[in-house]
Amino acid sequence: MREPLTEPWQPGLPDGSGEAEPLLAAFLAAGTEDSFAPLCRQLSPRMMRYFRMRGCDTALAEELTQDVLLTVFRHAGEVRNHSLFHGWLYRVARNLLLQQWRRARRGIDTIGLDTLGPNAREMTVQPDVPGRVFKDLIAALSPGEKEAVTLRFVEGLEYREIAAALDIPVGTVKWRVFSGKMKLALQPGAGEGK
Amino acid sequence: MNEHQDPASSSGWVDYTDGNLPASQLAALEAHCEHCEACRDRRAKLLESHSRLIATGRRTAGEPVSDRSLHRVWDAVRFGIRRGGAVTRSEMAFDQLRSILVSMLGRTTTDKVLDSAADGGQGAPLFAANLTGIVDVLCGDKAARLVRRVAESVPEDLVA
Ligand SMILES: [Zn+2]
């Protein structure tokens, strides 16, 4: 008997707040603060979630989000293919996060644990980490698999967007998602109903 | 027992669980699964993981972000746009402080007050205290309390 397929995954905005492309186009046409506001409103929650899920506290997530958005304001016009805007956006976010991690690691001997960046914070127990359930679900995956499935299933990116964000081939993205899913299925708790 | 030969690449399996496998490949994969237990098992595993990822991913993506956070971000972004450079929130605090003072004291007095509060180069803590003292004398304690709160968030390098 044919097994029913799961509900097809619709990439885009998981929170249902609409597509960014029309807002991007409107902003690029006008280039003003007013035209940037709707795009900013739409991207801010996604960016906040992105940084919070990766161990940043609220203040740091706000600062990094604002840096991403200012980068969008100044450089979004340089993204030639608008359909790759999200890939570019997440690459900017990722680079800022990596910079932050590097800074935190350099300061490791001189600053306290509570002021450290995401890497160190992840090691401490936090009861209300955003995305905790998802992070627990994918805990057994490799870092590359985690990043790929998170961008896919939380951020709702298409494979080519994930490839652009991580600067890897699409085939590698798909392989990571595939092997991540296979690993998930071998975890305790898998197959016990949905 | 039938010979097993992978009916799809990893990419094909991913497209299958996404519901995006082209019809001809879909038919071939399903026909293969009819008689290959290993692939039926793999298919079941992938579909189950896929469902869990979708459900949990949606829940995570739906976690609310506080409005206050989003407002702070937008204020900072707008400020950065107007200034034409990337700014941190602490830099914004200084500008905010300045505009509060200007609204109470006017531009010229504000600049003098800021100068004398920063005098001595003792850094942010003393700056906030000095400034609060001056504003207290000029505008009363309510204004002073407001100014103190904002002044304390201004970092040392902006005061010096
Ligand atoms: Zn088979």
CSV table of C-alpha atoms and ligand atoms in Angstrom, one decimal:
chain,number,residue,atom,x,y,z
A,1,MET,CA,0.0,0.0,0.0
A,2,ARG,CA,1.1,3.5,-0.8
A,3,GLU,CA,2.1,5.5,2.3
A,4,PRO,CA,0.6,9.0,2.3
A,5,LEU,CA,3.2,11.7,1.9
A,6,THR,CA,3.6,14.1,4.6
A,7,GLU,CA,2.2,17.6,4.1
A,8,PRO,CA,4.5,19.3,1.5
A,9,TRP,CA,6.8,21.8,3.1
A,10,GLN,CA,6.2,25.3,1.9
A,11,PRO,CA,9.4,27.2,2.2
A,12,GLY,CA,8.9,30.9,2.9
A,13,LEU,CA,8.0,32.4,6.2
A,14,PRO,CA,7.0,29.9,8.8
A,15,ASP,CA,5.3,32.7,10.8
A,16,GLY,CA,3.0,33.4,7.9
A,17,SER,CA,3.8,37.0,7.7
A,18,GLY,CA,4.2,37.0,3.9
A,19,GLU,CA,7.0,37.2,1.5
A,20,ALA,CA,9.9,39.6,1.7
A,21,GLU,CA,10.5,40.0,-2.0
A,22,PRO,CA,7.8,42.5,-2.8
A,23,LEU,CA,8.8,44.6,0.3
A,24,LEU,CA,12.4,44.4,-0.9
A,25,ALA,CA,11.5,45.5,-4.4
A,26,ALA,CA,9.5,48.4,-2.9
A,27,PHE,CA,12.4,49.5,-0.8
A,28,LEU,CA,14.9,49.2,-3.6
A,29,ALA,CA,12.7,51.3,-5.8
A,30,ALA,CA,12.3,54.1,-3.2
A,31,GLY,CA,15.4,53.7,-1.1
A,32,THR,CA,13.9,55.6,1.8
A,33,GLU,CA,13.6,55.0,5.5
A,34,ASP,CA,9.8,54.9,5.1
A,35,SER,CA,10.0,52.2,2.4
A,36,PHE,CA,12.5,50.2,4.5
A,37,ALA,CA,10.1,50.1,7.6
A,38,PRO,CA,7.8,47.3,6.3
A,39,LEU,CA,10.8,45.2,5.2
A,40,CYS,CA,12.4,45.8,8.5
A,41,ARG,CA,9.3,44.8,10.4
A,42,GLN,CA,9.1,41.6,8.5
A,43,LEU,CA,12.8,40.6,8.9
A,44,SER,CA,13.3,41.7,12.5
A,45,PRO,CA,11.5,38.8,14.2
A,46,ARG,CA,13.2,36.3,12.0
A,47,MET,CA,16.7,37.7,12.7
A,48,MET,CA,15.9,38.0,16.4
A,49,ARG,CA,14.9,34.3,16.4
A,50,TYR,CA,18.0,33.4,14.4
A,51,PHE,CA,20.4,34.9,16.9
A,52,ARG,CA,18.4,33.9,20.0
A,53,MET,CA,18.4,30.3,18.9
A,54,ARG,CA,22.1,30.4,18.4
A,55,GLY,CA,22.8,31.4,22.0
A,56,CYS,CA,22.7,35.2,22.0
A,57,ASP,CA,20.9,36.9,24.8
A,58,THR,CA,18.2,39.4,24.0
A,59,ALA,CA,20.5,42.5,24.0
A,60,LEU,CA,23.1,40.9,21.8
A,61,ALA,CA,20.4,39.5,19.5
A,62,GLU,CA,19.0,43.0,19.1
A,63,GLU,CA,22.3,44.5,18.4
A,64,LEU,CA,23.2,41.9,15.8
A,65,THR,CA,19.7,42.2,14.2
A,66,GLN,CA,20.1,45.9,13.9
A,67,ASP,CA,23.5,45.4,12.3
A,68,VAL,CA,22.0,42.9,9.8
A,69,LEU,CA,19.2,45.4,9.0
A,70,LEU,CA,21.6,48.3,8.5
A,71,THR,CA,23.6,46.1,6.1
A,72,VAL,CA,20.4,45.3,4.3
A,73,PHE,CA,19.6,49.0,4.1
A,74,ARG,CA,23.0,49.8,2.6
A,75,HIS,CA,23.8,46.8,0.5
A,76,ALA,CA,20.6,45.0,-0.5
A,77,GLY,CA,20.8,46.8,-3.9
A,78,GLU,CA,24.0,44.9,-4.6
A,79,VAL,CA,22.1,41.5,-4.5
A,80,ARG,CA,21.6,41.0,-8.2
A,81,ASN,CA,19.3,38.1,-8.0
A,82,HIS,CA,16.4,39.0,-5.7
A,83,SER,CA,15.3,35.4,-5.4
A,84,LEU,CA,18.6,34.8,-3.5
A,85,PHE,CA,17.9,37.7,-1.1
A,86,HIS,CA,17.3,35.3,1.8
A,87,GLY,CA,20.4,33.3,1.2
A,88,TRP,CA,22.4,36.6,1.2
A,89,LEU,CA,20.5,37.8,4.3
A,90,TYR,CA,21.4,34.7,6.3
A,91,ARG,CA,24.9,34.8,5.1
A,92,VAL,CA,25.2,38.3,6.5
A,93,ALA,CA,23.7,37.1,9.8
A,94,ARG,CA,26.0,34.1,10.0
A,95,ASN,CA,29.1,36.2,9.4
A,96,LEU,CA,28.1,38.6,12.1
A,97,LEU,CA,27.5,35.8,14.5
A,98,LEU,CA,30.9,34.2,13.6
A,99,GLN,CA,32.6,37.6,14.3
A,100,GLN,CA,30.8,37.8,17.6
A,101,TRP,CA,32.0,34.3,18.5
A,102,ARG,CA,35.6,35.1,17.6
A,103,ARG,CA,35.5,38.3,19.7
A,104,ALA,CA,34.1,36.3,22.6
A,105,ARG,CA,36.7,33.6,22.3
A,106,ARG,CA,39.5,36.2,22.3
A,107,GLY,CA,38.2,37.8,25.5
A,108,ILE,CA,37.8,34.5,27.2
A,109,ASP,CA,40.6,35.1,29.7
A,110,THR,CA,39.5,38.5,30.8
A,111,ILE,CA,35.8,38.5,31.0
A,112,GLY,CA,33.3,36.6,33.1
A,113,LEU,CA,31.2,33.7,31.9
A,114,ASP,CA,28.0,35.7,32.0
A,115,THR,CA,29.5,38.3,29.5
A,116,LEU,CA,30.7,35.7,27.1
A,117,GLY,CA,29.3,35.2,23.6
A,118,PRO,CA,27.1,32.4,22.3
A,119,ASN,CA,29.6,29.5,22.5
A,120,ALA,CA,30.2,29.9,26.2
A,121,ARG,CA,26.5,30.6,27.0
A,122,GLU,CA,25.5,27.4,25.2
A,123,MET,CA,27.4,25.4,27.8
A,124,THR,CA,25.4,26.8,30.7
A,125,VAL,CA,22.0,25.5,31.5
A,126,GLN,CA,19.3,27.9,30.4
A,127,PRO,CA,15.7,27.1,31.1
A,128,ASP,CA,14.1,29.4,28.4
A,129,VAL,CA,16.4,29.1,25.5
A,130,PRO,CA,14.4,30.0,22.4
A,131,GLY,CA,14.0,27.0,20.1
A,132,ARG,CA,14.9,24.6,22.9
A,133,VAL,CA,12.5,21.9,21.7
A,134,PHE,CA,13.9,22.0,18.2
A,135,LYS,CA,17.5,22.1,19.4
A,136,ASP,CA,16.8,19.1,21.6
A,137,LEU,CA,15.3,17.2,18.7
A,138,ILE,CA,18.4,17.7,16.5
A,139,ALA,CA,20.9,17.4,19.3
A,140,ALA,CA,22.5,14.2,17.9
A,141,LEU,CA,23.1,15.7,14.4
A,142,SER,CA,26.5,17.0,13.3
A,143,PRO,CA,27.0,20.8,13.3
A,144,GLY,CA,26.6,21.0,9.5
A,145,GLU,CA,23.4,18.9,9.6
A,146,LYS,CA,22.0,21.0,12.4
A,147,GLU,CA,22.6,24.3,10.5
A,148,ALA,CA,21.0,22.9,7.4
A,149,VAL,CA,17.9,21.5,9.0
A,150,THR,CA,17.4,24.6,11.1
A,151,LEU,CA,17.6,26.9,8.1
A,152,ARG,CA,15.2,24.6,6.3
A,153,PHE,CA,12.6,23.8,9.0
A,154,VAL,CA,12.7,26.8,11.3
A,155,GLU,CA,13.8,29.6,8.9
A,156,GLY,CA,11.9,28.0,6.0
A,157,LEU,CA,14.6,28.6,3.4
A,158,GLU,CA,14.8,26.8,0.1
A,159,TYR,CA,17.8,24.6,-0.5
A,160,ARG,CA,19.5,27.0,-2.9
A,161,GLU,CA,19.0,29.8,-0.3
A,162,ILE,CA,20.6,27.6,2.3
A,163,ALA,CA,23.5,26.8,-0.1
A,164,ALA,CA,24.0,30.6,-0.6
A,165,ALA,CA,23.8,31.3,3.2
A,166,LEU,CA,26.4,28.6,4.0
A,167,ASP,CA,28.4,29.0,0.9
A,168,ILE,CA,28.2,25.3,0.0
A,169,PRO,CA,26.7,23.4,-3.0
A,170,VAL,CA,23.0,22.6,-3.0
A,171,GLY,CA,23.8,18.9,-3.2
A,172,THR,CA,25.7,19.2,0.1
A,173,VAL,CA,22.8,20.9,1.7
A,174,LYS,CA,20.4,18.1,0.6
A,175,TRP,CA,22.8,15.5,1.7
A,176,ARG,CA,23.0,17.1,5.2
A,177,VAL,CA,19.2,17.2,5.4
A,178,PHE,CA,18.9,13.6,4.2
A,179,SER,CA,21.5,12.3,6.7
A,180,GLY,CA,20.1,14.4,9.5
A,181,LYS,CA,16.7,12.9,8.9
A,182,MET,CA,18.1,9.4,8.9
A,183,LYS,CA,19.9,10.1,12.2
A,184,LEU,CA,16.7,11.5,13.7
A,185,ALA,CA,14.9,8.3,12.9
A,186,LEU,CA,17.4,6.2,14.8
A,187,GLN,CA,16.9,8.3,18.0
A,188,PRO,CA,15.1,7.0,21.0
A,189,GLY,CA,11.6,8.4,20.8
A,190,ALA,CA,11.4,8.1,17.0
A,191,GLY,CA,8.5,6.1,15.7
A,192,GLU,CA,6.4,6.6,18.8
A,193,GLY,CA,3.7,8.6,17.0
A,194,LYS,CA,3.8,12.2,15.9
B,1,MET,CA,13.2,-11.4,-2.3
B,2,ASN,CA,14.2,-8.7,-4.8
B,3,GLU,CA,17.5,-7.2,-5.5
B,4,HIS,CA,17.9,-3.8,-3.8
B,5,GLN,CA,19.2,-1.0,-6.0
B,6,ASP,CA,18.8,2.6,-4.6
B,7,PRO,CA,15.8,4.0,-6.3
B,8,ALA,CA,16.8,7.6,-5.5
B,9,SER,CA,19.9,9.7,-4.6
B,10,SER,CA,20.0,11.5,-1.2
B,11,SER,CA,18.7,14.5,-3.1
B,12,GLY,CA,15.9,12.5,-4.6
B,13,TRP,CA,14.8,11.2,-1.2
B,14,VAL,CA,14.8,14.7,0.1
B,15,ASP,CA,12.7,15.9,-2.8
B,16,TYR,CA,10.4,12.9,-2.2
B,17,THR,CA,9.8,13.8,1.4
B,18,ASP,CA,9.2,17.4,0.4
B,19,GLY,CA,6.6,16.2,-2.1
B,20,ASN,CA,8.7,17.6,-4.9
B,21,LEU,CA,9.9,14.5,-6.8
B,22,PRO,CA,9.0,14.6,-10.5
B,23,ALA,CA,6.1,12.3,-11.3
B,24,SER,CA,8.1,9.7,-13.3
B,25,GLN,CA,10.7,9.3,-10.5
B,26,LEU,CA,8.0,9.2,-7.9
B,27,ALA,CA,6.3,6.3,-9.7
B,28,ALA,CA,9.6,4.5,-10.0
B,29,LEU,CA,10.5,5.0,-6.4
B,30,GLU,CA,7.1,3.8,-5.2
B,31,ALA,CA,7.2,0.8,-7.5
B,32,HIS,CA,10.6,-0.1,-6.0
B,33,CYS,CA,9.3,0.2,-2.5
B,34,GLU,CA,6.5,-2.2,-3.2
B,35,HIS,CA,9.0,-5.1,-3.3
B,36,CYS,CA,12.0,-3.8,-1.4
B,37,GLU,CA,11.8,-3.9,2.4
B,38,ALA,CA,14.9,-1.9,3.0
B,39,CYS,CA,13.6,1.0,1.0
B,40,ARG,CA,10.2,0.8,2.5
B,41,ASP,CA,11.9,1.1,5.9
B,42,ARG,CA,14.0,4.0,4.8
B,43,ARG,CA,11.0,5.8,3.3
B,44,ALA,CA,9.0,5.3,6.6
B,45,LYS,CA,12.0,6.7,8.6
B,46,LEU,CA,12.4,9.7,6.4
B,47,LEU,CA,8.8,10.6,6.4
B,48,GLU,CA,8.5,10.3,10.1
B,49,SER,CA,11.6,12.5,10.7
B,50,HIS,CA,10.2,14.9,8.2
B,51,SER,CA,7.0,15.2,10.0
B,52,ARG,CA,8.7,15.8,13.3
B,53,LEU,CA,11.0,18.4,11.8
B,54,ILE,CA,8.1,20.3,10.3
B,55,ALA,CA,6.0,20.2,13.4
B,56,THR,CA,8.8,21.2,15.7
B,57,GLY,CA,10.2,23.7,13.3
B,58,ARG,CA,6.8,25.5,12.9
B,59,ARG,CA,6.4,25.6,16.6
B,60,THR,CA,9.8,27.2,17.0
B,61,ALA,CA,9.3,29.6,14.2
B,62,GLY,CA,6.1,30.7,15.9
B,63,GLU,CA,7.7,31.5,19.2
B,64,PRO,CA,6.9,35.1,19.7
B,65,VAL,CA,9.5,37.9,19.8
B,66,SER,CA,8.7,40.7,22.2
B,67,ASP,CA,7.4,43.9,20.7
B,68,ARG,CA,9.7,45.9,22.9
B,69,SER,CA,12.6,44.1,21.4
B,70,LEU,CA,11.4,44.8,17.9
B,71,HIS,CA,10.8,48.5,18.7
B,72,ARG,CA,14.3,48.9,20.1
B,73,VAL,CA,15.7,47.3,17.0
B,74,TRP,CA,13.7,49.6,14.7
B,75,ASP,CA,14.7,52.7,16.7
B,76,ALA,CA,18.3,51.7,16.5
B,77,VAL,CA,18.0,51.0,12.7
B,78,ARG,CA,16.3,54.3,12.0
B,79,PHE,CA,18.9,56.1,14.0
B,80,GLY,CA,21.7,54.3,12.1
B,81,ILE,CA,20.0,55.2,8.8
B,82,ARG,CA,19.8,58.8,9.7
B,83,ARG,CA,23.4,58.9,10.9
B,84,GLY,CA,24.6,57.0,7.9
B,85,GLY,CA,26.8,54.6,9.8
B,86,ALA,CA,26.4,51.5,11.9
B,87,VAL,CA,25.7,52.4,15.5
B,88,THR,CA,25.5,50.5,18.6
B,89,ARG,CA,22.7,51.0,21.1
B,90,SER,CA,25.1,52.8,23.5
B,91,GLU,CA,25.9,55.3,20.9
B,92,MET,CA,22.2,55.9,20.4
B,93,ALA,CA,21.9,56.5,24.1
B,94,PHE,CA,24.2,59.4,23.9
B,95,ASP,CA,22.2,60.9,21.1
B,96,GLN,CA,19.0,60.3,23.0
B,97,LEU,CA,20.5,61.9,26.0
B,98,ARG,CA,21.6,64.9,24.0
B,99,SER,CA,18.1,65.4,22.4
B,100,ILE,CA,16.5,65.2,25.9
B,101,LEU,CA,18.8,67.8,27.1
B,102,VAL,CA,18.3,70.0,24.1
B,103,SER,CA,14.5,69.9,24.6
B,104,MET,CA,15.0,71.1,28.2
B,105,LEU,CA,17.9,73.5,27.9
B,106,GLY,CA,18.4,74.4,24.3
B,107,ARG,CA,21.3,73.6,22.2
B,108,THR,CA,23.9,76.0,23.5
B,109,THR,CA,23.4,75.2,27.2
B,110,THR,CA,23.2,71.5,26.4
B,111,ASP,CA,26.7,71.6,24.9
B,112,LYS,CA,28.1,73.5,27.8
B,113,VAL,CA,26.4,71.1,30.3
B,114,LEU,CA,27.7,68.1,28.5
B,115,ASP,CA,31.2,69.6,28.4
B,116,SER,CA,31.3,70.3,32.1
B,117,ALA,CA,29.8,67.0,33.1
B,118,ALA,CA,32.5,65.2,31.1
B,119,ASP,CA,35.2,67.4,32.5
B,120,GLY,CA,38.0,65.6,34.3
B,121,GLY,CA,37.8,62.6,32.0
B,122,GLN,CA,36.6,60.2,34.8
B,123,GLY,CA,34.5,58.1,32.5
B,124,ALA,CA,30.8,57.2,32.4
B,125,PRO,CA,29.9,56.8,36.1
B,126,LEU,CA,31.1,60.2,37.1
B,127,PHE,CA,29.7,61.7,33.9
B,128,ALA,CA,26.3,60.5,34.8
B,129,ALA,CA,26.5,61.8,38.4
B,130,ASN,CA,27.9,65.2,37.3
B,131,LEU,CA,25.2,65.6,34.7
B,132,THR,CA,22.4,64.6,37.0
B,133,GLY,CA,23.7,67.1,39.5
B,134,ILE,CA,23.7,69.9,37.0
B,135,VAL,CA,20.2,69.0,35.6
B,136,ASP,CA,18.9,68.8,39.1
B,137,VAL,CA,19.9,72.4,39.7
B,138,LEU,CA,18.6,73.6,36.4
B,139,CYS,CA,15.4,71.6,35.8
B,140,GLY,CA,14.5,69.8,39.0
B,141,ASP,CA,14.8,66.3,40.3
B,142,LYS,CA,12.2,64.7,38.0
B,143,ALA,CA,14.3,65.7,34.9
B,144,ALA,CA,17.5,64.7,36.8
B,145,ARG,CA,16.2,61.2,37.3
B,146,LEU,CA,15.3,60.8,33.7
B,147,VAL,CA,18.7,62.1,32.6
B,148,ARG,CA,20.5,59.9,35.0
B,149,ARG,CA,18.8,56.8,33.7
B,150,VAL,CA,19.8,57.6,30.1
B,151,ALA,CA,23.3,58.9,31.0
B,152,GLU,CA,24.2,55.7,32.8
B,153,SER,CA,23.8,53.7,29.6
B,154,VAL,CA,26.3,55.9,27.8
B,155,PRO,CA,29.7,54.1,27.5
B,156,GLU,CA,33.0,55.6,28.7
B,157,ASP,CA,34.5,56.1,25.3
B,158,LEU,CA,31.7,58.4,24.2
B,159,VAL,CA,32.1,60.6,27.3
B,160,ALA,CA,35.8,61.1,27.1
C,1,ZN,ZN,15.5,-0.8,-2.2
